[in-house]
CSV table of N, CA and C in Angstrom, one decimal:
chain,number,residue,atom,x,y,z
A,103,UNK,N,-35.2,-8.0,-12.4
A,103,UNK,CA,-34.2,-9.0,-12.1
A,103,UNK,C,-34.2,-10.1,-13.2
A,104,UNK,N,-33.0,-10.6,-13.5
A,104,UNK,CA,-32.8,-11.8,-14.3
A,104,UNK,C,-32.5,-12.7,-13.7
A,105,UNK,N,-32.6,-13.7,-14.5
A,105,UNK,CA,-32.4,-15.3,-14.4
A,105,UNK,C,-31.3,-15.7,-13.7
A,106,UNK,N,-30.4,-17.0,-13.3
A,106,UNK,CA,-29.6,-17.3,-12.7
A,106,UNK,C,-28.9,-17.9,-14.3
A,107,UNK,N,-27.9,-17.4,-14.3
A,107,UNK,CA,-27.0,-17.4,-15.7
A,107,UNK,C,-25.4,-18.6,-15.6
A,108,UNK,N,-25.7,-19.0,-16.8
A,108,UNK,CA,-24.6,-20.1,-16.7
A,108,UNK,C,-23.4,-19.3,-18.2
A,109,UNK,N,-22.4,-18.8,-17.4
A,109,UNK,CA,-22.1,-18.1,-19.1
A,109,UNK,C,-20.2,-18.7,-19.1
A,110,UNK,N,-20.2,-19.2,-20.3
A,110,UNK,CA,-18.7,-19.6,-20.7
A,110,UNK,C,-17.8,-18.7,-21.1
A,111,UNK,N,-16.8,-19.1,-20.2
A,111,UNK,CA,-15.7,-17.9,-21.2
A,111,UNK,C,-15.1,-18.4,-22.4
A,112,UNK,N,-14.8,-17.5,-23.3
A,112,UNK,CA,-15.0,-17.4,-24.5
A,112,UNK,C,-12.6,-17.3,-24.6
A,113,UNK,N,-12.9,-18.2,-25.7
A,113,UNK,CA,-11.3,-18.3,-26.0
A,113,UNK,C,-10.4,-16.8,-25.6
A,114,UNK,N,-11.1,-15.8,-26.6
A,114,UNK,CA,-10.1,-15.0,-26.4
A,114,UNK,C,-10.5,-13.9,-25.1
A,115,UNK,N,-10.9,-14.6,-24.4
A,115,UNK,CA,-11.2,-13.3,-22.4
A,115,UNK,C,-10.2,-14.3,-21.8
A,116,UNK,N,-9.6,-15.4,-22.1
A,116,UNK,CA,-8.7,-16.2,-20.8
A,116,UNK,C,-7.8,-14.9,-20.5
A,117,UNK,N,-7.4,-15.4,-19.3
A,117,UNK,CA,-6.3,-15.1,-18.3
A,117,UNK,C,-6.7,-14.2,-18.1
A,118,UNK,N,-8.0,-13.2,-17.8
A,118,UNK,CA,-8.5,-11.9,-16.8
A,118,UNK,C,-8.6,-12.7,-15.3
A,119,UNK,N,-8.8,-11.1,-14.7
A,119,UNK,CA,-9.5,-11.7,-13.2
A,119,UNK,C,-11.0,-11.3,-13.1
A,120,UNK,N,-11.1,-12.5,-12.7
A,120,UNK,CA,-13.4,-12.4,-12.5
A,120,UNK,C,-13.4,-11.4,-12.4
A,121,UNK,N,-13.4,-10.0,-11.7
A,121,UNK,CA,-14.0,-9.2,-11.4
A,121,UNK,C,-14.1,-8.5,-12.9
A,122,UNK,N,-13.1,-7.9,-13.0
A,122,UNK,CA,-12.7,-7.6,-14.7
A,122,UNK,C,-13.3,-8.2,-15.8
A,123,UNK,N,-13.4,-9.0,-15.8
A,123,UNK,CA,-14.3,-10.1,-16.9
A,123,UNK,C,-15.9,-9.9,-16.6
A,124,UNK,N,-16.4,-9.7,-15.4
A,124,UNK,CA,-17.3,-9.6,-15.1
A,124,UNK,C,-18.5,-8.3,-15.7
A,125,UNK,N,-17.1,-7.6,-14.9
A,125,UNK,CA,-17.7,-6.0,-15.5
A,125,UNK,C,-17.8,-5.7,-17.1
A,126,UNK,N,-16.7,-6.1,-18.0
A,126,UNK,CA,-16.9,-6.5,-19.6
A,126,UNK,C,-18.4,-7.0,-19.8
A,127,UNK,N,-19.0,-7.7,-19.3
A,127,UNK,CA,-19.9,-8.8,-19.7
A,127,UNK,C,-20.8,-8.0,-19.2
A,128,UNK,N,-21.0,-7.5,-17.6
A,128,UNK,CA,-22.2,-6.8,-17.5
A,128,UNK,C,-22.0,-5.9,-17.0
A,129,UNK,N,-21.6,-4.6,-17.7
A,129,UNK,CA,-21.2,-3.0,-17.4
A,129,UNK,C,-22.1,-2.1,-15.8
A,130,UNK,N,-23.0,-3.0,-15.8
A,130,UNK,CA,-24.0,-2.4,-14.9
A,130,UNK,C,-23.5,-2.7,-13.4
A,131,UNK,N,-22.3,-3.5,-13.5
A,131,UNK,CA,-22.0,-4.4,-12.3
A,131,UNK,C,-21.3,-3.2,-11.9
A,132,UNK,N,-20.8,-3.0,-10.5
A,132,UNK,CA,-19.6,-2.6,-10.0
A,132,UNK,C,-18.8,-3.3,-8.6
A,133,UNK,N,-17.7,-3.0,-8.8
A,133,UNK,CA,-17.0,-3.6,-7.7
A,133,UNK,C,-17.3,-4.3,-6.5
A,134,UNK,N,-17.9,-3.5,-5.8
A,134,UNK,CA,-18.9,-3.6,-4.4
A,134,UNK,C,-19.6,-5.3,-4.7
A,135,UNK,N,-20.9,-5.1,-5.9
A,135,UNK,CA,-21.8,-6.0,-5.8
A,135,UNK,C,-21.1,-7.0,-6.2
A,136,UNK,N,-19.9,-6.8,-6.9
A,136,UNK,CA,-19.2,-8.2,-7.3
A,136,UNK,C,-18.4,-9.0,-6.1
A,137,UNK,N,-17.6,-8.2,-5.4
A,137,UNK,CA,-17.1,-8.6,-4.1
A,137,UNK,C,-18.4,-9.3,-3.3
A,138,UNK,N,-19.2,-8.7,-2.9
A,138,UNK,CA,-20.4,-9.3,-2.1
A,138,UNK,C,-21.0,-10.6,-2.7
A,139,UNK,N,-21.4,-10.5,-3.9
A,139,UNK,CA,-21.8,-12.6,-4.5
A,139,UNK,C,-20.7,-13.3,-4.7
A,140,UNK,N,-19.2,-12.8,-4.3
A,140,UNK,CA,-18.4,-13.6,-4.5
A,140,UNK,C,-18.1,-14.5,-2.8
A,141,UNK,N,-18.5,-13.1,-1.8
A,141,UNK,CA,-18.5,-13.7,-0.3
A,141,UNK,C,-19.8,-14.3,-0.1
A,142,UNK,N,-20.4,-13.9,-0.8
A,142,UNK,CA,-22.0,-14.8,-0.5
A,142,UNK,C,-22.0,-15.8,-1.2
A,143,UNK,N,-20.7,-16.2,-2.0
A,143,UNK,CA,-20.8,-17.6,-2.6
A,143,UNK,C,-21.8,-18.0,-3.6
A,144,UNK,N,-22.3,-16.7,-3.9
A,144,UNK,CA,-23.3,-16.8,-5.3
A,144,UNK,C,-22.6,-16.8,-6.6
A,145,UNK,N,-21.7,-16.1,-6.8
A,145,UNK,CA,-21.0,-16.4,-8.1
A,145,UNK,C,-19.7,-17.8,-7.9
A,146,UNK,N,-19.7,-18.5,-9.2
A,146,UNK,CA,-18.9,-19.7,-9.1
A,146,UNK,C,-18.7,-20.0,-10.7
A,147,UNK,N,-17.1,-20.5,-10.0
A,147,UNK,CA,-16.9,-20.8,-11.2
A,147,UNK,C,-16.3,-22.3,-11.3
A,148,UNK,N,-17.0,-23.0,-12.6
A,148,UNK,CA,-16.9,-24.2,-12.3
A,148,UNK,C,-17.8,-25.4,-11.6
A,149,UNK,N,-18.5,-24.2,-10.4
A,149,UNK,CA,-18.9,-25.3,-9.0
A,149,UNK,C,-18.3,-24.6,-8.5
A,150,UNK,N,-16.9,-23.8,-8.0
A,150,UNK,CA,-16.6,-23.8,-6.9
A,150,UNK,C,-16.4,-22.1,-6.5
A,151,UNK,N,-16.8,-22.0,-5.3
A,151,UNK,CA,-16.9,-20.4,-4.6
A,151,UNK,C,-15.2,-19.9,-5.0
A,152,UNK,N,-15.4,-18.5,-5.6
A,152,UNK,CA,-14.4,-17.8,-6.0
A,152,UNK,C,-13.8,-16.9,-5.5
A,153,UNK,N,-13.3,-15.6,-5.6
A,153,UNK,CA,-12.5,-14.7,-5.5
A,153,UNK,C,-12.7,-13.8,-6.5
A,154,UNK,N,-12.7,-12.4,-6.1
A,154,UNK,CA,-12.7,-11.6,-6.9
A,154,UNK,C,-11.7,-11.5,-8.1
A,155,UNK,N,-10.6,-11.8,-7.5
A,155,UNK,CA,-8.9,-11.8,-8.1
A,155,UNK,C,-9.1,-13.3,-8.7
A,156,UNK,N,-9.8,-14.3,-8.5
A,156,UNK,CA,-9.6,-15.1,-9.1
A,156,UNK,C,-9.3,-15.4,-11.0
A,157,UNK,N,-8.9,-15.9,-11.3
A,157,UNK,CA,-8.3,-15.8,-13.1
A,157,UNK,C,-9.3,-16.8,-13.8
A,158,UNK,N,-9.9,-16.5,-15.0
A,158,UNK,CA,-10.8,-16.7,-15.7
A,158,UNK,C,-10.1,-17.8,-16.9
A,159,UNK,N,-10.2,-18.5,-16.7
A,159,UNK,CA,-9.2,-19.5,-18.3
A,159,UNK,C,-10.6,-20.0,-18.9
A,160,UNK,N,-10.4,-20.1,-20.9
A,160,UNK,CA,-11.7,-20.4,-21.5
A,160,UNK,C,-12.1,-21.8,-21.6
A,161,UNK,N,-13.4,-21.8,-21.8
A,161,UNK,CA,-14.1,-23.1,-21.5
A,161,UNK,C,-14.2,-22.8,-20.0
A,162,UNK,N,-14.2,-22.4,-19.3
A,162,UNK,CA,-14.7,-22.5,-18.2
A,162,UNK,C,-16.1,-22.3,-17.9
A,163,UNK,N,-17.0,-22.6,-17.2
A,163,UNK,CA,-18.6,-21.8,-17.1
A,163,UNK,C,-18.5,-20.8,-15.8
A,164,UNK,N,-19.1,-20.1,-15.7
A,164,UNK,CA,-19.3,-18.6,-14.3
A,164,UNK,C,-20.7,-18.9,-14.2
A,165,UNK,N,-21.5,-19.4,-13.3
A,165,UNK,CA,-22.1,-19.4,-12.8
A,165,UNK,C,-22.8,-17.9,-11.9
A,166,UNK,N,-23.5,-17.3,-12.1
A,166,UNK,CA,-24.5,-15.4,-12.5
A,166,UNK,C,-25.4,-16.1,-11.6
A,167,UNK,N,-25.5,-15.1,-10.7
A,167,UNK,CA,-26.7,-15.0,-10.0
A,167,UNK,C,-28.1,-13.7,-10.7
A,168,UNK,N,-29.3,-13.9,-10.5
A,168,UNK,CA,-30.1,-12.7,-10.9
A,168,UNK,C,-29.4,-11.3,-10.5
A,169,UNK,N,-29.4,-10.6,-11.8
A,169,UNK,CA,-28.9,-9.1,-11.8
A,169,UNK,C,-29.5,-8.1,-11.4
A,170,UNK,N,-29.6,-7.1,-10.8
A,170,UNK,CA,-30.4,-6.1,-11.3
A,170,UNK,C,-31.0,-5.4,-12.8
A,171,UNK,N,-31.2,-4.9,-12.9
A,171,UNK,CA,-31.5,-4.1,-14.4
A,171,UNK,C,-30.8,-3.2,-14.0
C-alpha cells in the first residue's frame, strides 16, 4: 500500500474526466476501484467529493487515497 497522495494536474491533461486521467496516472486502477473512492468520498478534488465523470482542469490538486501495488 501507498501513501495518501496529493498530485496536480499538469497543463497539458486539462479537460479529461477523473476517471480517465486517473487510470493515465495509475494503470493499475480500474473502473470499479475508482467509482468506489469516488462514493466513499476518498478521492477529491480540490477538497471536494467528486464524480467519476467529473472534468479535470490544470492546477488543480486530486487528492489519492493509498493504492494497492
Amino acid at each position: 500500500m501507498s501513501r495518501v497522495q496529493t498530485v496536480v494536474v499538469g497543463p497539458e491533461e486539462g479537460d479529461q474526466r477523473l476517471d480517465r486521467w486517473l487510470r493515465r496516472r495509475f494503470p493499475q486502477l480500474g473502473q470499479g476501484p475508482i467509482e468506489k473512492m469516488c462514493r466513499k468520498g476518498e478521492l477529491r478534488l480540490d477538497g471536494a467529493r467528486v464524480k467519476a465523470s467529473d472534468r479535470v482542469q490544470p492546477g488543480q490538486s486530486v487528492r489519492v487515497p493509498p493504492l494497492p501495488e
